[in-house]
Coordinates of C-alpha atoms in Angstrom, one line a residue:
X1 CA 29.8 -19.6 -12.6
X2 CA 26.9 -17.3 -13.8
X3 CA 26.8 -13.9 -12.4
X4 CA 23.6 -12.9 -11.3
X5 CA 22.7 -9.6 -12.0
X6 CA 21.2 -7.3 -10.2
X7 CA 19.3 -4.0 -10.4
X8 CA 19.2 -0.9 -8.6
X9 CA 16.4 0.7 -7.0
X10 CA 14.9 3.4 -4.6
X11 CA 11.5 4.6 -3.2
X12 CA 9.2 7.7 -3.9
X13 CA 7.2 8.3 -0.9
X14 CA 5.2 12.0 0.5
X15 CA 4.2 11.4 4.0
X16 CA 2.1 12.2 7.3
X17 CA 3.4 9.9 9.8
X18 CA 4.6 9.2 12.6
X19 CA 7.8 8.3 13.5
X20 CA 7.5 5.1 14.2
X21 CA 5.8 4.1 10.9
X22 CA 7.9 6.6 8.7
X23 CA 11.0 4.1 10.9
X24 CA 10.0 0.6 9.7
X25 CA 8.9 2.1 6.5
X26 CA 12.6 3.5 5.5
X27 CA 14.0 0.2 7.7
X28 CA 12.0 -2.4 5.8
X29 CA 12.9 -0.6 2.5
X30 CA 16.9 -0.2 2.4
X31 CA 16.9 -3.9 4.6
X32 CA 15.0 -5.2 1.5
X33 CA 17.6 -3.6 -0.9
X34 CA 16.9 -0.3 -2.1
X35 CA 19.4 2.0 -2.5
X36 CA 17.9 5.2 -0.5
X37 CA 14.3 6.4 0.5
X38 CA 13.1 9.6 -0.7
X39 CA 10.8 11.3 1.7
X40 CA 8.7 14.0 0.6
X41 CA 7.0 16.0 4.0
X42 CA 3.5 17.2 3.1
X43 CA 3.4 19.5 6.0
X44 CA 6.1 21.9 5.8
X45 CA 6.3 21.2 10.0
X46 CA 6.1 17.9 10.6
X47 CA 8.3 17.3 13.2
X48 CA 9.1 14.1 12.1
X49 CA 11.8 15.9 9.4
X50 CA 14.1 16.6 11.9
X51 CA 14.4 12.7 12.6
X52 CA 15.3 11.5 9.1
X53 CA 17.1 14.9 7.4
X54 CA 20.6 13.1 8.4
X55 CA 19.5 9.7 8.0
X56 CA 21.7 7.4 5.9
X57 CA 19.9 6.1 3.1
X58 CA 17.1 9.1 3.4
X59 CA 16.6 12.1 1.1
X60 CA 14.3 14.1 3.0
X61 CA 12.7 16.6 1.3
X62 CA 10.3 19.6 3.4
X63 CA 7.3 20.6 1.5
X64 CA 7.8 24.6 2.6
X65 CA 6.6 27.7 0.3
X66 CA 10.7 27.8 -0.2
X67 CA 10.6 24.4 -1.8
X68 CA 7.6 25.4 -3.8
X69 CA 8.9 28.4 -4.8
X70 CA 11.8 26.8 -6.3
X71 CA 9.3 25.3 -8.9
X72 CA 7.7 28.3 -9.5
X73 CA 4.2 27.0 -8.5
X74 CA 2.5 26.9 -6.2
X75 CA 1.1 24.5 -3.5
X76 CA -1.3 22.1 -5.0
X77 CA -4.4 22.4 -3.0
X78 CA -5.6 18.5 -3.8
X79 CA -3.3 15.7 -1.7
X80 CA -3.6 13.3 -5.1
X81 CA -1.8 16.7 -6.9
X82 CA 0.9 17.0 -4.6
X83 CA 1.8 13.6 -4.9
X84 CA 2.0 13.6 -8.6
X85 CA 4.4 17.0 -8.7
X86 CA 6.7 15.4 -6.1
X87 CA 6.4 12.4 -7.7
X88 CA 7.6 13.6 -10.7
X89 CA 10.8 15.6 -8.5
X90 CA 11.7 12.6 -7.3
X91 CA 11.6 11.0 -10.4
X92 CA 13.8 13.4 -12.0
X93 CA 16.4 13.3 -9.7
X94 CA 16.3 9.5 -9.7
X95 CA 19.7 7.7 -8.8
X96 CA 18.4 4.4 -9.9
X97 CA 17.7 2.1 -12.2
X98 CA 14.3 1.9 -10.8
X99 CA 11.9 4.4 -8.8
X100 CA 9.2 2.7 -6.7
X101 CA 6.4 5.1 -5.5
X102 CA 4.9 3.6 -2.4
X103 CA 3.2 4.8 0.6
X104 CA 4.3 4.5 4.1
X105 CA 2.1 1.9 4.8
X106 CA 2.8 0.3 2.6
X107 CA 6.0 -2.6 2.6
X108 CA 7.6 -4.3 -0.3
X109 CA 8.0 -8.1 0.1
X110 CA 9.0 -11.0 -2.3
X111 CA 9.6 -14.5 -2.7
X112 CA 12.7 -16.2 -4.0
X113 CA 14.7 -13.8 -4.8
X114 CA 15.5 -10.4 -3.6
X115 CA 13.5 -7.2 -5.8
X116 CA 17.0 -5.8 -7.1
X117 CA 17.6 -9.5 -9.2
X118 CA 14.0 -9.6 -10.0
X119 CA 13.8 -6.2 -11.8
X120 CA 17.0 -7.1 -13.3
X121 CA 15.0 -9.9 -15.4
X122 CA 12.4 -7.2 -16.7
X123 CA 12.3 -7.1 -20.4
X124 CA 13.7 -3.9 -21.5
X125 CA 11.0 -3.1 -23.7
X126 CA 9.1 -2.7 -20.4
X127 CA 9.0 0.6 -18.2
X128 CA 6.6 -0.6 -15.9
X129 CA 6.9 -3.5 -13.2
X130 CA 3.7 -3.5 -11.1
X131 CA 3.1 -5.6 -7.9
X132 CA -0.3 -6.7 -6.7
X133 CA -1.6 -5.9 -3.1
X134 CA -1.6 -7.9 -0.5
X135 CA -3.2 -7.5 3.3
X136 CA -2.1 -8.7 6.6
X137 CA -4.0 -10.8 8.8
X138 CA -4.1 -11.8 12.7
X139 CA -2.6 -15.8 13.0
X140 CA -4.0 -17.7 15.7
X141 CA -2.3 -16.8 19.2
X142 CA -0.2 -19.4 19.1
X143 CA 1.6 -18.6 15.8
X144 CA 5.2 -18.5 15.7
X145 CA 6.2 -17.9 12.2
X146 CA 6.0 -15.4 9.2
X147 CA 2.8 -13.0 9.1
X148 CA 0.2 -14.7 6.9
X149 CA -1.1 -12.1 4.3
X150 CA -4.0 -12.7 2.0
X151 CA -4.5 -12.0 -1.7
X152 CA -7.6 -10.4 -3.7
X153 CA -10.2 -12.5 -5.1
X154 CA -10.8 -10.7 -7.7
X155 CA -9.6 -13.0 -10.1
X156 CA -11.8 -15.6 -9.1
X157 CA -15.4 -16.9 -9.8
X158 CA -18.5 -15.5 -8.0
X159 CA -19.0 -18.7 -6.4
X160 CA -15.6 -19.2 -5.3
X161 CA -15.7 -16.1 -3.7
X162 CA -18.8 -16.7 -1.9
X163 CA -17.1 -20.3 -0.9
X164 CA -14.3 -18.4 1.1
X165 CA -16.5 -15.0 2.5
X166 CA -20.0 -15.6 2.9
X167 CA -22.4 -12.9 3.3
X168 CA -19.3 -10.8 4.2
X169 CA -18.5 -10.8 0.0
X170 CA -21.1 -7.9 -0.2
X171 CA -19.1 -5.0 1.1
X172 CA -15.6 -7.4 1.1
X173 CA -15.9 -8.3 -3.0
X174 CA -12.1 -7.9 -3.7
X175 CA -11.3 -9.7 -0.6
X176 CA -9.5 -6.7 0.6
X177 CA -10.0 -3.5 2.7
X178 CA -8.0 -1.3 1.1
X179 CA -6.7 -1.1 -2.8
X180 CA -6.7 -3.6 -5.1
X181 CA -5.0 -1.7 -7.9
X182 CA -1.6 -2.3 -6.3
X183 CA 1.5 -0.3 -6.9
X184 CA 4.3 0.3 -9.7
X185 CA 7.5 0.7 -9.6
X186 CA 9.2 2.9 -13.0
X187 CA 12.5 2.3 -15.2
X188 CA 14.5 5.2 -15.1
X189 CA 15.2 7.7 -17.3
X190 CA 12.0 8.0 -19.2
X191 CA 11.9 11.2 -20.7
X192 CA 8.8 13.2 -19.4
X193 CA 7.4 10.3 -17.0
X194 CA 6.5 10.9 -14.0
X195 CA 5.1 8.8 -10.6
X196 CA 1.0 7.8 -10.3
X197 CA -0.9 7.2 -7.7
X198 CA -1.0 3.3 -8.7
X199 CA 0.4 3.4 -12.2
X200 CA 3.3 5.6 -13.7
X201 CA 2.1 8.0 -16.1
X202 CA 4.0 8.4 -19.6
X203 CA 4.9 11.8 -21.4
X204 CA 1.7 11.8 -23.5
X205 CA -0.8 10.0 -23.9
X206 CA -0.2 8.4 -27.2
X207 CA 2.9 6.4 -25.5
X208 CA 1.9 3.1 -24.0
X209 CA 3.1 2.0 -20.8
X210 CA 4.2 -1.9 -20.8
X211 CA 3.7 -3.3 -17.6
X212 CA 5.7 -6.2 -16.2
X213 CA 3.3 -8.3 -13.9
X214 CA 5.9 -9.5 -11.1
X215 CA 5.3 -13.3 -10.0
X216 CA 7.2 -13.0 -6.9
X217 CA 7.1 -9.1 -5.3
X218 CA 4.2 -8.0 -4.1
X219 CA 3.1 -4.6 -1.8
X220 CA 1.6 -5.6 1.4
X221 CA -0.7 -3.1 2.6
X222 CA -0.3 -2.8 6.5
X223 CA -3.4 -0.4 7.0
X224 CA -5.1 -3.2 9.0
X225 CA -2.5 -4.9 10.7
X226 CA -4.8 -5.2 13.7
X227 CA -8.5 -4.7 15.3
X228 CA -7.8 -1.2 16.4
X229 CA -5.4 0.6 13.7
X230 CA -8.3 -0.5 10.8
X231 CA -11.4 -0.3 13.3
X232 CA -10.7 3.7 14.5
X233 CA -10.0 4.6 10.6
X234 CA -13.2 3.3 9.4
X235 CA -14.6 5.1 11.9
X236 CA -13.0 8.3 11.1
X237 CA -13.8 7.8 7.3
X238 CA -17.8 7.3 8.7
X239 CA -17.6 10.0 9.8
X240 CA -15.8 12.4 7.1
X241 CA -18.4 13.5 4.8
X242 CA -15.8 13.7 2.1
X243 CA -15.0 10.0 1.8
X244 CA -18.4 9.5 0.2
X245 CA -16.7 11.7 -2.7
X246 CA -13.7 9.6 -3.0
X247 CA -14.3 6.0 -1.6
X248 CA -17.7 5.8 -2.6
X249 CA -20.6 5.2 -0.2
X250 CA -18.9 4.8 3.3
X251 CA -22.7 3.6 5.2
X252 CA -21.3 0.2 5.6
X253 CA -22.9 -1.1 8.5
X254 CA -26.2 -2.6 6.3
X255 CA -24.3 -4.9 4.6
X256 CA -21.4 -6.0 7.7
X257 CA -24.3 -6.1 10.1
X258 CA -27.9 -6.4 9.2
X259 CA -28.6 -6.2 13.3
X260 CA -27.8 -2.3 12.4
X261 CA -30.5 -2.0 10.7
X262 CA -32.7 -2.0 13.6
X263 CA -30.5 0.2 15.6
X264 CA -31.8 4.3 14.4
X265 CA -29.2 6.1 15.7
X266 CA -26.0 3.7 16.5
X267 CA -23.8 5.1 19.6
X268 CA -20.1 4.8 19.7
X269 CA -20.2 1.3 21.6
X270 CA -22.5 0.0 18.5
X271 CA -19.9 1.1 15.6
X272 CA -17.1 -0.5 17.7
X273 CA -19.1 -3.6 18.3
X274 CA -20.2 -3.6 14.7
X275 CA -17.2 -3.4 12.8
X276 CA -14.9 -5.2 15.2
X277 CA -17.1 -8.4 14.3
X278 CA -16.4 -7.9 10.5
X279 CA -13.1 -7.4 10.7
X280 CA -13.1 -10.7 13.3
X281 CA -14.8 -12.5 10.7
X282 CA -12.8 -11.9 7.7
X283 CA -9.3 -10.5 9.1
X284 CA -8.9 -12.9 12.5
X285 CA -7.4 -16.7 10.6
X286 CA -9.6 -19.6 12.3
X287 CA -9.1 -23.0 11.3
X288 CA -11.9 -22.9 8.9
X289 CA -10.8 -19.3 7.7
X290 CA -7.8 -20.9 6.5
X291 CA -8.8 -24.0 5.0
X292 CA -11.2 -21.9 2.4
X293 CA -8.2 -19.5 1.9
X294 CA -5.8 -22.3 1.3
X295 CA -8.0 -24.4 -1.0
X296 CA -7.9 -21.6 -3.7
X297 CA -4.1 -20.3 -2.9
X298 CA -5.7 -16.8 -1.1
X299 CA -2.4 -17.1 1.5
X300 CA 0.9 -16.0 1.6
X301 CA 3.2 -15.6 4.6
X302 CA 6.4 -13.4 4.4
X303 CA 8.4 -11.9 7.5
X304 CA 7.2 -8.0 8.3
X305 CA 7.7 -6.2 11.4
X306 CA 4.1 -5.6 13.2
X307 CA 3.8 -2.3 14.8
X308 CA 3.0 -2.7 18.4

């Protein structure tokens, strides 16, 4: 009989959650196969430390001024910095043969085969196996099965596009709410490689990074599991000045409701009305949704636990 191999694997993460996300985030993670979850806590007293120091299958690492001290630097001030120089900790302490770096939100799932055999099939000349996003989305009540998820568009015509969104494609043109870019996951022992934000980043720049498109792992991005979680961070990036900086242009309202337009100074009950019937439209799976999604393979349904 063959034996089929299998690799070994862990996760990279630095977090600001709560318990109960950080729990099915390390859960999902060492249920799916990896090997332990390394936990990197951006604020020095998070309370949520103390819940997974002794965990089985955790590293849990407290950002403090002691831990920064030991790397005699000091604290980033950026969050995309910080990330990068624990990144690059955890990567050098790897136990692995492979380091994922994923957020908390953020939940590895596959198809066929379980993620330890799949990177086992990864070309060696390879350091890089990336996985594309996918999104959650609300079934019809009476569901009883796996959570659908759906794909970007990206890779489709303009028309097709407009076949499955509508008018919704203006401010929805990747066909997700959050990152398309997905995430990575990096061979070990690379010599002066370190963790990304979405793709690893060599020694130098003069060394090429080979990525590995996997067909059958993907990251599901759980940031807009339902109405509320995605509706009240919207809201809060509205209203942030500083997502403008980052995200681009957050004065969304035009293009997901062009009744806004009348409306010259929108009150709360507006924005919740507002958003809530664009993330209906292109989040909630009718009938008709599901046809269009269907038709051009946009739909993928794999077994996650939903926050309640």
């Amino acid at each position: 009989m063959r034996q089929i191999m299998k690799a070994t694997w862990s996760v990279f993460s630095m977090v600001r959650e709560p318990v109960h996300i950080l729990g099915r985030f390390v859960e999902h993670n060492l249920s799916a196969g990896a090997s332990y979850v390394h936990l990197f806590f951006d604020d020095p007293d998070d309370p949520a430390y103390d819940t997974f120091a002794n965990q089985p299958g955790v590293i849990a690492q407290r950002c403090d001024s002691a831990y920064w001290r030991g790397l005699n630097r000091r604290r980033p001030p950026y969050v995309e910095r910080r990330q990068l120089v624990n990144g690059r900790v955890a990567y050098e302490r790897c136990l692995t043969d492979w380091q994922a770096h994923f957020d908390a939100d953020e939940l590895v799932v596959t198809r066929d085969s379980a993620l330890g055999s799949q990177l086992a099939t990864v070309p060696d000349s390879h350091q890089t196996a990336h996985l594309g996003t996918l999104e959650p989305m609300v079934p019809p009540e009476d569901h009883d099965g796996p959570v659908p998820f759906r794909r970007s568009v990206r890779h489709l015509k303009f028309r097709a596009r407009l076949h499955v969104y509508g008018d919704d494609l203006q401010v929805f043109r990747n066909g997700l709410f959050g990152h398309y870019q997905g995430k990575s996951i990096l061979r070990a022992g690379l010599q002066g490689w370190g963790h990304g934000i979405h793709f690893p980043r060599p020694a130098s720049a003069e060394i090429e990074n080979a990525i590995h498109e996997m067909d059958n792992a993907w990251i599901a991005h759980m940031h807009c599991e339902n109405r509320d979680l995605w509706v009240n961070r919207t809201l809060n990036k509205m209203r942030d000045g500083s997502y403008n900086l980052r995200t681009g242009n957050y004065d969304i309202l035009p293009y997901v409701a062009p009744e806004a337009a009348a409306l010259d100074n929108p009150t709360e009950e507006d924005l919740l009305q507002l958003l809530t019937g664009f993330y209906d439209r292109v989040s909630v799976l009718s009938e008709d949704l599901r046809q269009r999604m269907e038709d051009l393979d946009l739909l993928q349904y794999h077994e996650v636990r939903l926050l309640d």
